[in-house]
Short mmCIF file of C-alpha atoms in Angstrom, two decimals:
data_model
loop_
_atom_site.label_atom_id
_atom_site.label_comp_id
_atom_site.label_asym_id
_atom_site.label_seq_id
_atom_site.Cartn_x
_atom_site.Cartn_y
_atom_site.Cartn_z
CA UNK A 1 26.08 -4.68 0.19
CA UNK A 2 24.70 -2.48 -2.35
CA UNK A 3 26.67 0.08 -3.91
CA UNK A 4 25.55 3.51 -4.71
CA UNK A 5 26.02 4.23 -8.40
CA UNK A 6 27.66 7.88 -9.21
CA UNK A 7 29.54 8.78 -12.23
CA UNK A 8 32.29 9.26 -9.68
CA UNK A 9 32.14 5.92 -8.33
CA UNK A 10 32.35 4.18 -11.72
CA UNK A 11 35.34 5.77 -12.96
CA UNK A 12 37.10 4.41 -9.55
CA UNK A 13 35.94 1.13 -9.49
CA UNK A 14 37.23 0.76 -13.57
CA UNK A 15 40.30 3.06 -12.63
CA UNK A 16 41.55 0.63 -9.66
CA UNK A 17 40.84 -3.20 -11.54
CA UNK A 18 43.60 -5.25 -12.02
CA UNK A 19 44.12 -7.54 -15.15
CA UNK A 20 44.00 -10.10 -13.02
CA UNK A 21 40.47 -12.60 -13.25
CA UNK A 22 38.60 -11.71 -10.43
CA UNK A 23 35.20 -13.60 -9.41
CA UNK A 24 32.39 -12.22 -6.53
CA UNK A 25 30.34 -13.90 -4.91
CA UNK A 26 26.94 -13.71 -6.18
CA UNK A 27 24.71 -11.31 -4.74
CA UNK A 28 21.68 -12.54 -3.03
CA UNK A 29 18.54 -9.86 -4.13
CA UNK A 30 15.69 -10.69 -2.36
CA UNK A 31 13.22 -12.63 -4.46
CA UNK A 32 10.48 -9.97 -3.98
CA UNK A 33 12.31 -6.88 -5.09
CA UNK A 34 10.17 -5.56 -8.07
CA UNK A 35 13.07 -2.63 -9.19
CA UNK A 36 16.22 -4.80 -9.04
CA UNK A 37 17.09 -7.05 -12.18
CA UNK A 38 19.53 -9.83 -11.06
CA UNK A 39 21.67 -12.14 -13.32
CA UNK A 40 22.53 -9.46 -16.19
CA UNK A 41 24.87 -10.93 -18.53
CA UNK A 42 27.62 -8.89 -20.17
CA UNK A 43 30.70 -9.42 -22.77
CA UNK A 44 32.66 -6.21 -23.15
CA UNK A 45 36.08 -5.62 -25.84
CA UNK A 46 37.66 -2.11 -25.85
CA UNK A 47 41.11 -0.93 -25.64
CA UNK A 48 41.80 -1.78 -21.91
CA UNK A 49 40.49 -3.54 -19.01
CA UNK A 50 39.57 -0.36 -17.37
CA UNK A 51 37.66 0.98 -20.44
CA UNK A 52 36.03 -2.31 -21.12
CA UNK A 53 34.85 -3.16 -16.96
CA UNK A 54 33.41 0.66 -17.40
CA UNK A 55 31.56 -0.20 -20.87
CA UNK A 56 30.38 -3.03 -19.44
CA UNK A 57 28.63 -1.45 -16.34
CA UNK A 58 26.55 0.76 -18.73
CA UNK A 59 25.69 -1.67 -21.19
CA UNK A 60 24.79 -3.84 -18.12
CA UNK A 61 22.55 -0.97 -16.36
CA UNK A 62 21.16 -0.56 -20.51
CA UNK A 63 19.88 -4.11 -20.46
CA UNK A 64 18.39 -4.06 -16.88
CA UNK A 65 16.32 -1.39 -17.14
CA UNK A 66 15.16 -2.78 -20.21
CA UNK A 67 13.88 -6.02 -18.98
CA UNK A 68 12.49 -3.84 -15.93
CA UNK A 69 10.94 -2.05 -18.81
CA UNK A 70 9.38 -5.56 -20.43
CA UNK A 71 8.46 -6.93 -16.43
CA UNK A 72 6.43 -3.45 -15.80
CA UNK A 73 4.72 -3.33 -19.49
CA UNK A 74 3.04 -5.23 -22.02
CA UNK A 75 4.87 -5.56 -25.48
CA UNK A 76 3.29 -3.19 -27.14
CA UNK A 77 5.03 0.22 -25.00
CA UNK A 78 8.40 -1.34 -26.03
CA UNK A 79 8.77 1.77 -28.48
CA UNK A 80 8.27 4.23 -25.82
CA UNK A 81 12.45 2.86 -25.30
CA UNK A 82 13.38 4.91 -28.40
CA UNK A 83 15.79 7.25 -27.73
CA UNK A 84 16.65 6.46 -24.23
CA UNK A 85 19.95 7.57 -23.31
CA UNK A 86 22.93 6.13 -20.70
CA UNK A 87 22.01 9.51 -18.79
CA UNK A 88 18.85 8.90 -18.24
CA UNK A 89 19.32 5.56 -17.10
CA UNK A 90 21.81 6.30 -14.54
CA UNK A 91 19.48 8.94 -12.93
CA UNK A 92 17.28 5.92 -12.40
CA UNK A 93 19.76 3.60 -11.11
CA UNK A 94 19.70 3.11 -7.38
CA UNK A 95 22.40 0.72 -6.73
CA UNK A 96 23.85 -2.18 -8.35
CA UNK A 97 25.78 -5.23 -7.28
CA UNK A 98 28.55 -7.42 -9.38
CA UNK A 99 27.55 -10.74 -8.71
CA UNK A 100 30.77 -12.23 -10.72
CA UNK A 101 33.15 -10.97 -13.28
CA UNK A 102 36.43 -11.78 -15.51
CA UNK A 103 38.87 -9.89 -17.13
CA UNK A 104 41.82 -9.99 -19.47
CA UNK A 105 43.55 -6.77 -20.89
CA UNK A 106 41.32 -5.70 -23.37
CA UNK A 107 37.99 -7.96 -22.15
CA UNK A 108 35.72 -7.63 -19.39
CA UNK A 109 33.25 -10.21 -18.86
CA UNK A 110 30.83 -9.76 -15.90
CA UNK A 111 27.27 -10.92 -14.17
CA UNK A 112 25.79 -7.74 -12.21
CA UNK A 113 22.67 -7.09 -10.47
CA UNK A 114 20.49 -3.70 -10.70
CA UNK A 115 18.49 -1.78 -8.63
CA UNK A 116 16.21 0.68 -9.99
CA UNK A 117 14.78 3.72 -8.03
CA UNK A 118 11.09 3.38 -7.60
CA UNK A 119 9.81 7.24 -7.89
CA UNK A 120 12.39 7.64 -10.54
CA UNK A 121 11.32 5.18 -12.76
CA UNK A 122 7.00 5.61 -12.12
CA UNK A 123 8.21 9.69 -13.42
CA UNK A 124 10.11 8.37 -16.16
CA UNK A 125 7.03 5.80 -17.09
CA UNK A 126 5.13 9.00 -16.78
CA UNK A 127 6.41 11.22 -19.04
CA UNK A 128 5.96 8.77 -21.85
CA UNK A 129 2.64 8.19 -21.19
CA UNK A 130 3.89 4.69 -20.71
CA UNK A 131 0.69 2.44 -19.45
CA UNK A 132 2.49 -0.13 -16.49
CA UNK A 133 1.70 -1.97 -13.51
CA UNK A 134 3.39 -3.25 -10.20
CA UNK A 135 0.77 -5.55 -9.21
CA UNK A 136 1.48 -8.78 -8.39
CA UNK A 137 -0.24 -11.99 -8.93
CA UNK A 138 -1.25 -14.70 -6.86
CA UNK A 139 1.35 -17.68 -7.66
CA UNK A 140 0.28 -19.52 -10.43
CA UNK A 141 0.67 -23.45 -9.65
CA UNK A 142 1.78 -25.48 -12.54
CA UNK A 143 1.11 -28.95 -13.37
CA UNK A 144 3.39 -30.87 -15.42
CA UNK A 145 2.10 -33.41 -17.43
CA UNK A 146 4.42 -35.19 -19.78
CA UNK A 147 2.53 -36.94 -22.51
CA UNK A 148 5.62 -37.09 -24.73
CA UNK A 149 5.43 -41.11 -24.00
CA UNK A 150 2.27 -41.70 -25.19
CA UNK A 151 0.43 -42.04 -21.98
CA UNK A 152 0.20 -39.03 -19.47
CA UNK A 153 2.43 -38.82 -16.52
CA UNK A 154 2.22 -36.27 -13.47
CA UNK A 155 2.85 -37.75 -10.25
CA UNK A 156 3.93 -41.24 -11.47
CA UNK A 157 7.83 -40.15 -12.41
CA UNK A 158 10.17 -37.79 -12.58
CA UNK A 159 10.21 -36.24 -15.80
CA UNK A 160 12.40 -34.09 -18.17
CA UNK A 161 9.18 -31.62 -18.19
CA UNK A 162 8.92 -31.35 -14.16
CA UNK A 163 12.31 -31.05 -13.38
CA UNK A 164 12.76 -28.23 -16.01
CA UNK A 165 10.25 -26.23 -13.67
CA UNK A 166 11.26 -27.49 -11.09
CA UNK A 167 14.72 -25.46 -11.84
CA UNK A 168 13.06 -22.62 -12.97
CA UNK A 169 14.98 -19.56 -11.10
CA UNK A 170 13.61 -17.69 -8.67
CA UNK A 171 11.82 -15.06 -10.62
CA UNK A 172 10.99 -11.03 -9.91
CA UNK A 173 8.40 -10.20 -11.87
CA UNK A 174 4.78 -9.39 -11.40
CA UNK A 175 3.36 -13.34 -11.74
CA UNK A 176 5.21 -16.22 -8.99
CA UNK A 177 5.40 -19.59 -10.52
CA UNK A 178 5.58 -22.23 -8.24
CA UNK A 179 5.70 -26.48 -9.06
CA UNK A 180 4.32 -29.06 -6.30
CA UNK A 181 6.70 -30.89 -4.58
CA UNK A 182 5.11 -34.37 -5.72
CA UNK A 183 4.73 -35.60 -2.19
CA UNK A 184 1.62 -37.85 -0.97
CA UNK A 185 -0.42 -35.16 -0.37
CA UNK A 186 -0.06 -33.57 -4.05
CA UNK A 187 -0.55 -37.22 -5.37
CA UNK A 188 -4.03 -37.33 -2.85
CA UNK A 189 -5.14 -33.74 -3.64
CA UNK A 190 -5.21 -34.69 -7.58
CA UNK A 191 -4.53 -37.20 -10.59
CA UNK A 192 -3.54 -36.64 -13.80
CA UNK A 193 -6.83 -37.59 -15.19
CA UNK A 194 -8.81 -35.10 -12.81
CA UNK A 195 -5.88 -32.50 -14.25
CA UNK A 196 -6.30 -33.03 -17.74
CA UNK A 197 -10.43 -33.09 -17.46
CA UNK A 198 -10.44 -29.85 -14.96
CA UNK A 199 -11.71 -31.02 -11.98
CA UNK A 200 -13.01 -27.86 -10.23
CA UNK A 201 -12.56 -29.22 -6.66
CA UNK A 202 -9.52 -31.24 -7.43
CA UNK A 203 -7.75 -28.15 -8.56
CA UNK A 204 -8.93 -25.89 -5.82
CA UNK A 205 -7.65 -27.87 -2.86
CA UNK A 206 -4.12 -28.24 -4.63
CA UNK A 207 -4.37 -24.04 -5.60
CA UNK A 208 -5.43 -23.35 -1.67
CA UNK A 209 -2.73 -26.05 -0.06
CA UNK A 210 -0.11 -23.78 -2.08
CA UNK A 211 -2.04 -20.55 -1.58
CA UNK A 212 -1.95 -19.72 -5.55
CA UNK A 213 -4.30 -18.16 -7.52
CA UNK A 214 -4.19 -20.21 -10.50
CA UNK A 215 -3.47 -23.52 -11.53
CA UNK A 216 -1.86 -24.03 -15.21
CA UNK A 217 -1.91 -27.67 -16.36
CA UNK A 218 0.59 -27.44 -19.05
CA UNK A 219 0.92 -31.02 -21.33
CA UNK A 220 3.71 -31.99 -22.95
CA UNK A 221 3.92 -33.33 -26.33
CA UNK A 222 6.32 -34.22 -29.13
CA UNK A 223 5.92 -32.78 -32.56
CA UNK A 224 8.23 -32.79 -35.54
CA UNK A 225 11.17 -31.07 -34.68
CA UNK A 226 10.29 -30.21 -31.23
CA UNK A 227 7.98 -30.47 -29.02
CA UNK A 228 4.44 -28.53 -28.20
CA UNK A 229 2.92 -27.54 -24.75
CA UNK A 230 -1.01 -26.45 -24.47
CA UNK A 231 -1.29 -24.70 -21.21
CA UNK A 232 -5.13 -24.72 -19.54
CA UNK A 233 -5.50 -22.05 -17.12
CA UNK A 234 -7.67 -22.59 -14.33
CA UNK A 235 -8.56 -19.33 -11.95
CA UNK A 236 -10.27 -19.33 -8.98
CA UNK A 237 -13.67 -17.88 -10.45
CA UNK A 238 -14.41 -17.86 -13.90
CA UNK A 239 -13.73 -19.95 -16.72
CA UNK A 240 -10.76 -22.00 -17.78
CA UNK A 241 -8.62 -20.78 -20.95
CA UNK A 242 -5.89 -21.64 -23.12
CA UNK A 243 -3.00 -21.46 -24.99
CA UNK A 244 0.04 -23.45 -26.76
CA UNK A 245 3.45 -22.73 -26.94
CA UNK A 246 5.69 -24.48 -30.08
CA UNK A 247 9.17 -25.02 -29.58
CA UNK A 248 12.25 -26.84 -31.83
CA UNK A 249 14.53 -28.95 -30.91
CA UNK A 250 17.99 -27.41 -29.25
CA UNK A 251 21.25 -28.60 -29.05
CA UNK A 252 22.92 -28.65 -25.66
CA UNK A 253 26.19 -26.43 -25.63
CA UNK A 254 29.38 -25.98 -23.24
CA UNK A 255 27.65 -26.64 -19.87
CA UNK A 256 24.22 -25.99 -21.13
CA UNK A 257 23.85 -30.33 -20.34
CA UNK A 258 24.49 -29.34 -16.86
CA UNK A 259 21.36 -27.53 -16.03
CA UNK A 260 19.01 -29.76 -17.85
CA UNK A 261 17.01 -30.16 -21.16
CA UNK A 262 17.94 -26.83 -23.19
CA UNK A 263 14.53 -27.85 -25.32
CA UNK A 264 12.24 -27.99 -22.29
CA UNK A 265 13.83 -25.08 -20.87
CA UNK A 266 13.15 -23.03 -23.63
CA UNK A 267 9.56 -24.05 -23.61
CA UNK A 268 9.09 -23.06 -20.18
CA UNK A 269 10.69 -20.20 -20.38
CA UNK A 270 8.10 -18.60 -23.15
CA UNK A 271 5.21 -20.76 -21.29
CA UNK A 272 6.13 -18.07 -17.92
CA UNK A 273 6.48 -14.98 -20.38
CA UNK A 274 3.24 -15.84 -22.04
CA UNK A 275 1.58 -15.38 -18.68
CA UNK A 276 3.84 -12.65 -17.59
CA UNK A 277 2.53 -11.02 -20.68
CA UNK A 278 -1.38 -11.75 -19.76
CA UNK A 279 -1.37 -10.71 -16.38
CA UNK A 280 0.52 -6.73 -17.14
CA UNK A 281 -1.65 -6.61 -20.18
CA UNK A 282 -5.16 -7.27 -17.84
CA UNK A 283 -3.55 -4.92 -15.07
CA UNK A 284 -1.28 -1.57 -16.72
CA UNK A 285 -2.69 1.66 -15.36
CA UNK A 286 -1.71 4.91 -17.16
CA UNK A 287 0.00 6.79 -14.54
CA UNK A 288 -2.05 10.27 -13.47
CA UNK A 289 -5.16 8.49 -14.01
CA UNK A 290 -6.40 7.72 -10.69
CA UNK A 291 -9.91 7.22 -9.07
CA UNK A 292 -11.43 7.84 -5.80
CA UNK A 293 -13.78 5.32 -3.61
CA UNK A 294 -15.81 5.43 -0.49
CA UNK A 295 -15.54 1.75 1.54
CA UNK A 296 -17.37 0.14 4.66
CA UNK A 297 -15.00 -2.78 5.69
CA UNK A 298 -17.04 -4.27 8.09
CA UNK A 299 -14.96 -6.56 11.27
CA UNK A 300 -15.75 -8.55 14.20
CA UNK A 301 -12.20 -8.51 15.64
CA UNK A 302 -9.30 -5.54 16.08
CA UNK A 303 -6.97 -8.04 14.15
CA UNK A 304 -9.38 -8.41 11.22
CA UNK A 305 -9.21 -4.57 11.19
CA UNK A 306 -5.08 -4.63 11.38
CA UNK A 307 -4.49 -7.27 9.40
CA UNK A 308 -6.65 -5.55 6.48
CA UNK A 309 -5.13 -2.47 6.50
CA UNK A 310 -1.50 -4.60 5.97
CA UNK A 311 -2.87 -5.86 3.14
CA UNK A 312 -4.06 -2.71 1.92
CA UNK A 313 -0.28 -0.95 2.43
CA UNK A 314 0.84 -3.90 0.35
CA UNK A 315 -1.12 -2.74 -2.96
CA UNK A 316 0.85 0.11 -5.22
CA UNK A 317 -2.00 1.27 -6.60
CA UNK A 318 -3.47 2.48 -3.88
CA UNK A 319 -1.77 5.85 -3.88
CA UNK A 320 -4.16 6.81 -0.25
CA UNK A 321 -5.80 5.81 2.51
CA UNK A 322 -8.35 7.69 4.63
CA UNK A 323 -9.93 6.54 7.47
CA UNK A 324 -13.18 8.03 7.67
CA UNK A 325 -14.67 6.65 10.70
CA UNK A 326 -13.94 3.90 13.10
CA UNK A 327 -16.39 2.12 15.44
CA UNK A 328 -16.13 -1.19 17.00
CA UNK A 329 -17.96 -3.49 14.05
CA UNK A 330 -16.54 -1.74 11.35
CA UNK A 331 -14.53 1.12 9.62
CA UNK A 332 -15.23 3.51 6.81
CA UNK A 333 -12.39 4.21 4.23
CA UNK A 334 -11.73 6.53 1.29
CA UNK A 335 -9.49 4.97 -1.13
CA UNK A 336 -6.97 7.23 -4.02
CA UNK A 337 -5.69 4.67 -6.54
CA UNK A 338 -4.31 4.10 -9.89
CA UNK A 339 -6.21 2.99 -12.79
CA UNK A 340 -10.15 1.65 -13.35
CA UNK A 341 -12.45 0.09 -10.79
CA UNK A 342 -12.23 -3.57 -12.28
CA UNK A 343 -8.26 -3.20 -11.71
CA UNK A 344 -8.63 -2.44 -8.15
CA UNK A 345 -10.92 -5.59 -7.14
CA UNK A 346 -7.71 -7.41 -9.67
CA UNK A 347 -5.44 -6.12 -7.05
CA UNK A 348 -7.12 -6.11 -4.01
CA UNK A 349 -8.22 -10.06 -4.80
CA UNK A 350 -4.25 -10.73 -4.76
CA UNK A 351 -4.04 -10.05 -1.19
CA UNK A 352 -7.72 -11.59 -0.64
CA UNK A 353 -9.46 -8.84 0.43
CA UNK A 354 -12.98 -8.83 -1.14
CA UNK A 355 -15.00 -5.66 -3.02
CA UNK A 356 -18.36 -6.00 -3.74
CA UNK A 357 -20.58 -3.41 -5.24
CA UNK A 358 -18.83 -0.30 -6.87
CA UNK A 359 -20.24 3.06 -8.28
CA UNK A 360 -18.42 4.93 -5.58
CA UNK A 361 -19.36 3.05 -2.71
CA UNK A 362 -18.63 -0.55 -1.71
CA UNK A 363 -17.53 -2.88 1.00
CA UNK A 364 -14.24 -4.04 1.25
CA UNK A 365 -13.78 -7.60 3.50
CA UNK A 366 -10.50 -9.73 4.09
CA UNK A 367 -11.46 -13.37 2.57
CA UNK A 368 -9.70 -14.92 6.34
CA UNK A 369 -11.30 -12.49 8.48
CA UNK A 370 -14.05 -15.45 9.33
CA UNK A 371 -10.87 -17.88 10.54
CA UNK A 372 -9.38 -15.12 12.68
CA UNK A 373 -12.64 -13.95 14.24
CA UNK A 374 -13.25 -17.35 15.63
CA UNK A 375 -9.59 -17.45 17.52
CA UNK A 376 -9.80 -13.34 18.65
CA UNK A 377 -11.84 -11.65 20.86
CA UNK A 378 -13.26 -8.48 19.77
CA UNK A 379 -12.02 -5.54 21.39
CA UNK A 380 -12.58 -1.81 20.39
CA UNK A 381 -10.05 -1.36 17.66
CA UNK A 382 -8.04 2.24 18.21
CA UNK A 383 -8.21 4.59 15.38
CA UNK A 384 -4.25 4.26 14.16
#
């Protein structure tokens, strides 16, 4: 289990290792845990074990809560870092968790996972006037398509390109990427050649069947030295854009061959931080800066009513809830959140609730709330 992080606590933990190698079993963070930073890598020399296991642990809590830092913000607040000191950083730190380690007498080589304190980090993002944003995104689906052999190949066999997302780790951040499984029904849903032309309906009954937001067809290609992917983004409403991602050739290392194509991997690993990097730039807020709005969410069943106020409690942006009025067909609400109006419908459309109009009033509906009206009765809601 998680283990609280004091000063105290360190200085034991380094005081009682052996010079023995010792390994843990990894720690497994739940996948939708925003604040913790899994998988941190760290190689640590100093004059003993002791000294070099407790060097390690802050250089490893250092490098978490900077790639918390780069998951919360768009590249451009990476200066607000400057500065930073290990003190500061361990008021911040929650927990962490040493998913493996290794040691000699002088070397300490470890894998640890972080957990961040949630109010601790929103003040520290504040008093920097750091702009940031916890929303998540839909999934994004992505569709493979190796043309590296001249003629384009999704479904037909298993490439280099799929199976490098395909063993994609399970990510934290703010935008899910998720690959079809290339069963019959992802073959029947769409072809390559409706992929690569856009098919509107096509892509929408393969985004709804995974329940992502958008689909990214991303075509592989060889090049001089490397190879080249241009990803097409397809949302839900709105129109399709793009963007393409170079990468050289790499040379396989150690185990490296183990886990696959170092190349491809490389190339999907900048694809996913290119639209890591487009969804927090479209979404930061500037913390303090917060709005106020006056809903109807109109319902013709209690569970309708329930089911979008869970979606609402899922949204951190939404700093407060009101409820105004309730009546059987529908509630009022007045709504405290972070950032402008356009960001709230962003969020709010993540968990499919619906906000037409604006200028201080609108109405707020749950996109299923037609599906679970015609399976529920309707009977007076209770005020909660």
């Amino acid at each position: 289990m998680p283990v609280p992080c004091t000063p105290a606590l360190r200085k034991v933990l380094s005081a009682t290792l052996t010079v023995l190698a010792l390994a843990l079993p990894a720690w497994a963070a739940p996948s939708d845990d925003l604040f913790t930073v899994r998988d941190v890598s760290v190689d640590v020399t100093a004059d003993s074990a002791t000294a070099a296991r407790d060097r390690g642990i802050r250089d490893g809590q250092r490098k978490a809560f900077e790639a918390l830092f780069d998951r919360l913000t768009p590249d451009s607040a990476r200066s607000a870092l400057s500065g930073l000191d290990g003190a500061s950083i361990d008021q911040m730190v929650q927990s962490f968790e040493v998913q493996e380690e290794r040691t000699s007498a002088v070397r300490y080589l470890g894998r640890l996972a972080v957990s961040f304190n949630p109010a601790a980090v929103r003040n520290f993002m504040r008093s920097r006037g750091v702009s940031y944003t916890e929303v998540r995104s839909k999934p994004v689906l992505v569709l493979p398509v190796d043309q590296t052999g001249g003629a384009p190949v999704l479904w037909q066999a298993e490439t280099g390109w799929r199976q490098s997302w395909a063993n994609l780790p399970l990510q934290g951040g703010l935008v899910p990427v998720t690959v079809p499984y290339g069963e019959a029904a992802d073959v029947a849903d769409i072809g390559v050649e409706q992929a690569l032309s856009g098919d509107a309906v096509a892509l929408r009954r393969i985004a709804e069947r995974y329940q992502a937001g958008e689909v990214a067809v991303a075509v592989l290609t060889n090049t001089s030295g490397g190879v080249t992917a241009t990803v097409t983004l397809h949302p839900a409403n709105g129109s399709a854009e793009s963007f393409t991602i170079s990468q050289p050739t790499m040379t396989a290392s150690g185990d490296a061959t183990a886990r696959g194509n170092p190349t491809l991997r490389e190339a999907v690993n900048k694809i996913v931080g290119r639209l890591e990097e487009r969804w927090t730039a479209a979404n930061v807020v500037v913390g303090g800066n917060e709005g106020g709005l006056s809903l109807k969410v109109p319902f013709a069943a209690q569970n309708e009513w329930v089911e979008t106020r869970r979606r609402l409690a899922r949204i951190p942006t939404i700093t407060q809830t009101r409820v105004v009025s309730l009546a059987r067909g529908g509630a009022e609400l007045e709504l405290r959140y972070m950032g402008g109006l356009e960001q709230l419908r962003n969020a709010l459309a993540q968990q499919d609730l619906i906000l037409s109009e604006g200028g201080g009033t609108g109405e707020l509906r749950w996109r299923g709330a037609a599906a679970a009206a015609s399976s529920t009765p309707a009977p007076a809601p209770a005020v909660p």
